[in-house]
Short mmCIF file of C-alpha atoms in Angstrom, two decimals:
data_model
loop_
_atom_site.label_atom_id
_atom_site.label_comp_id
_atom_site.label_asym_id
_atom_site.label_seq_id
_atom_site.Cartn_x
_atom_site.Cartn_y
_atom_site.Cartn_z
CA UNK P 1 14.94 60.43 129.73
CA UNK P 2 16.37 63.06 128.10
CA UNK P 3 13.57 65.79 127.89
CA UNK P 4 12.56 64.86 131.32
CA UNK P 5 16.42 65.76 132.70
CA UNK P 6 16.23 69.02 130.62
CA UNK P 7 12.19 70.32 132.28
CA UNK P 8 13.77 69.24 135.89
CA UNK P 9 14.06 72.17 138.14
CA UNK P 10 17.49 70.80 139.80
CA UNK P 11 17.54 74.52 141.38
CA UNK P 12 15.28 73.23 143.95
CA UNK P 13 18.46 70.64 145.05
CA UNK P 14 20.57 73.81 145.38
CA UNK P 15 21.98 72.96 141.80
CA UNK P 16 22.52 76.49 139.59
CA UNK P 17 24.62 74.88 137.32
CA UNK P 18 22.85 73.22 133.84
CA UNK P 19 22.30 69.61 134.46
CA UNK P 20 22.62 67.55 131.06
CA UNK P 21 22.80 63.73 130.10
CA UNK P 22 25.15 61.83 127.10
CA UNK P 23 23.45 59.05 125.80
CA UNK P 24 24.90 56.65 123.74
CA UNK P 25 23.28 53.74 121.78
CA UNK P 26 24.57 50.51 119.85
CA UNK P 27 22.83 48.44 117.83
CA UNK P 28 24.15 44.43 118.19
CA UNK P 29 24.51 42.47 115.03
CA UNK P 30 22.93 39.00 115.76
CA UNK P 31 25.04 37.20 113.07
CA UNK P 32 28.27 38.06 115.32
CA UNK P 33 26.67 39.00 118.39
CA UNK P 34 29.41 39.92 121.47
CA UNK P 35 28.34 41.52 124.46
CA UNK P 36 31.56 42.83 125.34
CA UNK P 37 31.88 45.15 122.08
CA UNK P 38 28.45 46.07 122.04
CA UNK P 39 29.36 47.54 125.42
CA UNK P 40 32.26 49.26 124.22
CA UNK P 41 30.75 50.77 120.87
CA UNK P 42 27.44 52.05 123.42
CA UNK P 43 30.98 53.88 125.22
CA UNK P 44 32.46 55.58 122.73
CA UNK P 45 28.79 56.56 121.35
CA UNK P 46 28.86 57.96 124.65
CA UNK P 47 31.81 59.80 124.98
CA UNK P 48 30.86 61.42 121.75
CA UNK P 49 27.63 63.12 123.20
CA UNK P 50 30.08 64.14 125.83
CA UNK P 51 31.68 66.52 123.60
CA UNK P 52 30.86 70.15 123.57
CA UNK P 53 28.66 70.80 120.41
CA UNK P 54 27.32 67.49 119.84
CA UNK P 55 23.96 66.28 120.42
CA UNK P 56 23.34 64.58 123.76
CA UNK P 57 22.75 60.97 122.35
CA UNK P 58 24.52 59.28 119.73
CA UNK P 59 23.88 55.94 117.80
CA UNK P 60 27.18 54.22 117.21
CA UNK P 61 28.12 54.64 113.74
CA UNK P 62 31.88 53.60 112.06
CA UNK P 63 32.68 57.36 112.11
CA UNK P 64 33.21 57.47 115.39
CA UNK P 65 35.74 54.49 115.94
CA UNK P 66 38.78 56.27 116.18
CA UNK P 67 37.51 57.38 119.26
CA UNK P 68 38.28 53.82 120.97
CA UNK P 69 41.29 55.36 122.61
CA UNK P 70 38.74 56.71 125.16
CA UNK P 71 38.64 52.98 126.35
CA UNK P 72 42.52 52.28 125.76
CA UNK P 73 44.24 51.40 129.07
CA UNK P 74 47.51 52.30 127.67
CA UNK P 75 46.15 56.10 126.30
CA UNK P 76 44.60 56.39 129.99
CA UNK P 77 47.11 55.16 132.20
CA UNK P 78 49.34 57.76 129.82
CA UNK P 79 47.31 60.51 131.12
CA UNK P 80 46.94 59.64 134.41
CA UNK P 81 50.93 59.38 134.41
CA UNK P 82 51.21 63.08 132.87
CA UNK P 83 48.90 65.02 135.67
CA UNK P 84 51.23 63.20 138.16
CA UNK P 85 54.98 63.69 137.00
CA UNK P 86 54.77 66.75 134.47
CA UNK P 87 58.03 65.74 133.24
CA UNK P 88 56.14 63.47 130.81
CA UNK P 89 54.61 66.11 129.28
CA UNK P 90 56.17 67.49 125.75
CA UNK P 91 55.56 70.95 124.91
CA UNK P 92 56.11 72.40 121.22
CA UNK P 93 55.81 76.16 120.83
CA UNK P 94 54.19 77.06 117.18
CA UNK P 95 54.89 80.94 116.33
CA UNK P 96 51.51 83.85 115.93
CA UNK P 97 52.75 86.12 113.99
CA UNK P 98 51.66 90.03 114.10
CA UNK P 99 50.24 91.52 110.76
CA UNK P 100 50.86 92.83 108.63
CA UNK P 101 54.63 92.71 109.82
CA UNK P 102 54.91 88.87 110.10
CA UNK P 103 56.83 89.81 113.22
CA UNK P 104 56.63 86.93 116.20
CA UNK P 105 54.11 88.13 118.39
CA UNK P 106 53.45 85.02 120.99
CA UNK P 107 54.69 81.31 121.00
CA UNK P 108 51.83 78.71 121.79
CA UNK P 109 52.13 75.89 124.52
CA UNK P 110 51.29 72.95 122.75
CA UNK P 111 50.82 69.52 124.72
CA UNK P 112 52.26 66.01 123.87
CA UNK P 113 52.67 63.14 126.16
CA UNK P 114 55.87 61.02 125.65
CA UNK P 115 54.48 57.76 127.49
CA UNK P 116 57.14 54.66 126.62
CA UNK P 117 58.09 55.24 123.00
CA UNK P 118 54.93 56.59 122.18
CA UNK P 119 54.63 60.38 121.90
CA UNK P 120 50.75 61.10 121.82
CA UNK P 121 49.15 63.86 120.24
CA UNK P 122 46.61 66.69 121.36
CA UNK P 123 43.63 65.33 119.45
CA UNK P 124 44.42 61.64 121.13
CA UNK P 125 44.83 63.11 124.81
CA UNK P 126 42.64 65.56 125.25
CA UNK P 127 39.56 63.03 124.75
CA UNK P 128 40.61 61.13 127.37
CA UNK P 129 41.21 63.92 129.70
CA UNK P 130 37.50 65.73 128.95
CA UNK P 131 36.01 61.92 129.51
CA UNK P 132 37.99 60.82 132.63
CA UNK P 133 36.82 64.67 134.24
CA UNK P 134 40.82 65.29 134.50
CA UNK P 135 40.38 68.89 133.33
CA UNK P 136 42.04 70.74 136.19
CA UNK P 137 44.92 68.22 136.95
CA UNK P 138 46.25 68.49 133.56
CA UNK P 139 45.87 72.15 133.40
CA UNK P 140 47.72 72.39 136.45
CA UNK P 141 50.50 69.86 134.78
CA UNK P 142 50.37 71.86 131.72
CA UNK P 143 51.16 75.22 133.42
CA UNK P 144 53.83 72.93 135.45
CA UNK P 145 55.60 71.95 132.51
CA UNK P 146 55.79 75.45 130.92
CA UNK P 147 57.06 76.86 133.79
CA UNK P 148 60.14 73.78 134.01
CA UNK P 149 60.38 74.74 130.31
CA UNK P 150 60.83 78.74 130.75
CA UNK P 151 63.63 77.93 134.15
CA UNK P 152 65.62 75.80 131.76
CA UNK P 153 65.37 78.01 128.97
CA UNK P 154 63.68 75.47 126.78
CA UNK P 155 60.85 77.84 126.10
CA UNK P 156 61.32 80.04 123.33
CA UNK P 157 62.36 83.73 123.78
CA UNK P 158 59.08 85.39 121.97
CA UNK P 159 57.14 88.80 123.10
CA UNK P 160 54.54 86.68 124.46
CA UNK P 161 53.45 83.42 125.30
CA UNK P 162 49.48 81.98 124.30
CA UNK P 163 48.55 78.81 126.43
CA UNK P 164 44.84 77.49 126.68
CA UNK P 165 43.02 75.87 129.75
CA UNK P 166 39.60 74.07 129.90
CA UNK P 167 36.38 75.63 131.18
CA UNK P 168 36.68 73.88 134.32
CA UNK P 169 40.21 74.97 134.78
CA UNK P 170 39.25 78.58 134.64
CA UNK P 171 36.80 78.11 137.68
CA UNK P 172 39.48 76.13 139.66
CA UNK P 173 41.25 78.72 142.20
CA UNK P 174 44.18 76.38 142.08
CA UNK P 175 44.65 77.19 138.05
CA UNK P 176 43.68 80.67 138.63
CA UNK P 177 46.69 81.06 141.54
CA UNK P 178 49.25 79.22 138.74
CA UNK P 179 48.45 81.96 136.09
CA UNK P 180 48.74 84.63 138.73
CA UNK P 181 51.82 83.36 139.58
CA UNK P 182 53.28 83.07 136.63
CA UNK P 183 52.64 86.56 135.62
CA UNK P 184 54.55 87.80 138.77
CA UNK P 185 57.50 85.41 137.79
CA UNK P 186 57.00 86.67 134.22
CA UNK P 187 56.01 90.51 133.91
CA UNK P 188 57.69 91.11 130.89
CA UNK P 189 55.82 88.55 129.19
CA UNK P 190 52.14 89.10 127.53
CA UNK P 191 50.35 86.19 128.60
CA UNK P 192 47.00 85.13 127.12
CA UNK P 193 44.86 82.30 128.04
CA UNK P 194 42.60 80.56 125.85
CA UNK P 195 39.57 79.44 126.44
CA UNK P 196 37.74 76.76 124.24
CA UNK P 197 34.55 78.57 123.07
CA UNK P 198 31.87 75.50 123.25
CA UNK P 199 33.05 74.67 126.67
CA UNK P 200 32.83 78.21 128.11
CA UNK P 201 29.45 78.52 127.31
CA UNK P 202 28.34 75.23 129.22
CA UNK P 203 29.67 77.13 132.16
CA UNK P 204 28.81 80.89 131.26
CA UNK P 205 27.91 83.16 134.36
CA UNK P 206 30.63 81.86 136.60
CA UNK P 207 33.77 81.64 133.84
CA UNK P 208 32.73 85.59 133.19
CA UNK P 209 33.67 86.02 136.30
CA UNK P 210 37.02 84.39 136.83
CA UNK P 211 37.54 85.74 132.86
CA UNK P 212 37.72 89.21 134.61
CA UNK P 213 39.79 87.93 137.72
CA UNK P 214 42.37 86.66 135.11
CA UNK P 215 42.14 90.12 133.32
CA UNK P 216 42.95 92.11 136.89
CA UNK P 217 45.89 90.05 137.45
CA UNK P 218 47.06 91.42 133.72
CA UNK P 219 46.46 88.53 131.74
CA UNK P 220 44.66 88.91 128.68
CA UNK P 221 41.73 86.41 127.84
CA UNK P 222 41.39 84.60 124.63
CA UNK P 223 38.55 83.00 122.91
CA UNK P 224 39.80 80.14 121.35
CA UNK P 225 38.52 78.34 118.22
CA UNK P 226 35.81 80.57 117.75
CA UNK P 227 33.04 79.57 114.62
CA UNK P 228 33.96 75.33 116.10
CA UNK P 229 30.54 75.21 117.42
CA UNK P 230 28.10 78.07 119.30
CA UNK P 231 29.55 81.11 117.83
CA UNK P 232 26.90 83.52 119.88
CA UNK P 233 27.65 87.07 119.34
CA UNK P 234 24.75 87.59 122.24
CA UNK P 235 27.37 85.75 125.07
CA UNK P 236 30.49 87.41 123.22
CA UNK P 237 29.19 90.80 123.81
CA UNK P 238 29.03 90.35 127.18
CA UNK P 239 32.18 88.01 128.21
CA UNK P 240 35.77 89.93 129.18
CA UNK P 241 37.63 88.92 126.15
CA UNK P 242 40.35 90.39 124.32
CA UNK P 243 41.16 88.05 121.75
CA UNK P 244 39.29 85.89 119.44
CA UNK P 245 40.93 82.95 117.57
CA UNK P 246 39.31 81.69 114.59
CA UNK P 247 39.04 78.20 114.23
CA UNK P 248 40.89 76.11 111.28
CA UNK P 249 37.91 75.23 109.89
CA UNK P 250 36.58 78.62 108.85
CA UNK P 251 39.74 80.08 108.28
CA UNK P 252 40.04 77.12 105.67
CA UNK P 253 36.91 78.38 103.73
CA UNK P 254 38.83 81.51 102.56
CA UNK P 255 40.40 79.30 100.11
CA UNK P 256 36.94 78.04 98.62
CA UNK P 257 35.99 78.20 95.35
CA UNK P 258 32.68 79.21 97.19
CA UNK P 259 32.49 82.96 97.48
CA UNK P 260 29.83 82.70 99.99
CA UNK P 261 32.39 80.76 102.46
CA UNK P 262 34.62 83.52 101.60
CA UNK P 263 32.41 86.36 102.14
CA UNK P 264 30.84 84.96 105.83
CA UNK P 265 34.47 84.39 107.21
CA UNK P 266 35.33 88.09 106.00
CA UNK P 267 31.53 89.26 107.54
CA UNK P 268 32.59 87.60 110.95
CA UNK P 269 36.22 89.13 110.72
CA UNK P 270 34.77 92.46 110.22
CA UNK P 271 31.97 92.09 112.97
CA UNK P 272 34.28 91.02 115.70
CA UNK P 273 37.15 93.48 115.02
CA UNK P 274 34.75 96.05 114.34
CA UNK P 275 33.89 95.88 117.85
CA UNK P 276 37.55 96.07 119.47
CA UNK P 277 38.72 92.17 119.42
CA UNK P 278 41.97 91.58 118.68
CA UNK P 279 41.52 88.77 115.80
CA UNK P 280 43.51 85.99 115.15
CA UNK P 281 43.41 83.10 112.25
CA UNK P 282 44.26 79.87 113.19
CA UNK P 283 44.97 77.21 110.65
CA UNK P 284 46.92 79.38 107.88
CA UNK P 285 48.70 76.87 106.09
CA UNK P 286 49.25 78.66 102.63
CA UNK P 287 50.37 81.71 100.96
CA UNK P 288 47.00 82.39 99.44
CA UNK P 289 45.13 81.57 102.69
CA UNK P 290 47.63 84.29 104.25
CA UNK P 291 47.23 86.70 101.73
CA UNK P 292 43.74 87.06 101.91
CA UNK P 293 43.60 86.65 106.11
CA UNK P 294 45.74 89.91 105.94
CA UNK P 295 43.42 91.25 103.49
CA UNK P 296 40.75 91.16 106.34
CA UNK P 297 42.60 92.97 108.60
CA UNK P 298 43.25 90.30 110.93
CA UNK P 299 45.80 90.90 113.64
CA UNK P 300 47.62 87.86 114.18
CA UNK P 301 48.40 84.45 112.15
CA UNK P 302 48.93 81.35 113.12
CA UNK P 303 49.77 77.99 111.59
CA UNK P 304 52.06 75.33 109.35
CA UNK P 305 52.97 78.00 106.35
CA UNK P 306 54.06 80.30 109.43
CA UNK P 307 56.56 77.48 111.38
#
């Protein structure tokens, strides 16, 4: 099924866009055989090969369990509640620094959702929201909420502010007119928008696009957690970007005892700054990890050791 969706000419349906399939599998157990969470473990193997960098079918395996809150009513009617009334939306604001300085460059818009006494966190909502295709309503929430937070001054003061929306966000015109607006209500403030780096590449020619319309209105464009999963220097050369934000994971390696791990973050650091990014390192959460980011050069920091 699979290799006969990816030989398909859809063009021929008027379909330019890449047409792909998630599979997942479960395996029952006959000594406890139930039909009900065989169908929910084939789910969640599912919703796994939803997920940008992952192959496109899964066998259910207990590593991917904690993903049951794909299939929690409560975590979905939670989200469903937050792209309606904004107000339910939390926003913290972690500090990038500039370096070498360690002066506050940008604050970053980071989403909870309060939902009873519950307060649930990125890695728990954003699942739900990629697997229930509510991409663009919670952007549009998201960019809501910020903008309740800057007219009651709960925002914080900093030189710029760093917010992220999905792929399919960036190729809504109804996200695009939000930033736009926002930079009129806000020209003092540097904005830059993220943009998830395996996700923009499912949707390449047309995000390049709106990546420059965002750019025109004065925005600058971010690729965010860069070295998480394609990492193409081919589409990077060619997409309007200014920034590029490593991802946790590799910054991580630069306190290895592995000097290889060390030496390929510094080889990408000096690669993409070498060819005019602005670079920033997500995930510093130590002295030494910070010593040895600024050691690279990199422009900004960002994480725990900085808050």
């Amino acid at each position: 099924c699979l290799l006969h969706v990816r030989s398909h000419d859809f063009q021929q349906y008027g379909l330019n866009e890449p047409v792909s399939v998630s599979i997942g599998l479960a395996l029952s157990e006959p000594a406890a055989f139930n039909l009900h969470e065989l169908h929910a473990r084939a789910d969640l193997a599912m919703y796994n090969a939803k997920r940008p960098g992952n192959r496109k079918i899964i066998l259910h395996s207990d590593a991917i369990d904690d993903m049951r809150s794909l299939v929690s009513n409560r975590r979905i009617n939670a989200v469903y509640n937050a792209v309606q009334r904004p107000e339910c939306l939390l926003l913290r604001y972690p500090r990038i620094v500039r370096l070498p300085s360690r002066d506050l460059a940008y604050n970053e818009a980071q989403v909870r959702i309060r939902h009873g006494d519950e307060l649930l966190a990125p890695e728990t909502v954003l699942p739900v929201v990629r697997s229930h295709r509510l991409e663009v309503e919670f952007d549009l929430a998201l960019l809501r909420a910020i903008e309740e937070d800057t007219r009651i001054g709960r925002r914080p003061d900093a030189p710029g502010l760093y917010l992220n929306i999905s792929a399919l966000g960036l190729l809504d015109e109804r996200v695009l007119q939000a930033l736009a607006g926002m930079r009129v209500r806000a020209p003092d403030i540097e904005l830059v928008v993220g943009i998830e780096e395996a996700a923009l590449i499912q949707h390449y020619d047309p995000a390049r696009l709106h990546m420059q319309r965002l750019r025109d209105t004065g925005c600058l464009v971010a690729l965010d957690d860069f070295g998480s999963a394609y990492s193409s220097v081919r589409h990077l050369a060619s997409l309007p970007v200014d920034m590029i934000k490593f991802d946790g994971a590799l910054i991580a390696q630069l306190a290895s005892d592995v000097p290889k791990e060390r030496l390929m973050v510094g080889e990408f650091a000096n690669l993409v700054s070498g060819n005019g990014y602005r670079i920033v390192a997500k995930g510093v959460d130590s002295e030494e990890i910070m010593q040895r980011v600024e050691a690279l050069g990199f422009d900004y920091a960002q994480g725990s050791h900085l808050d």
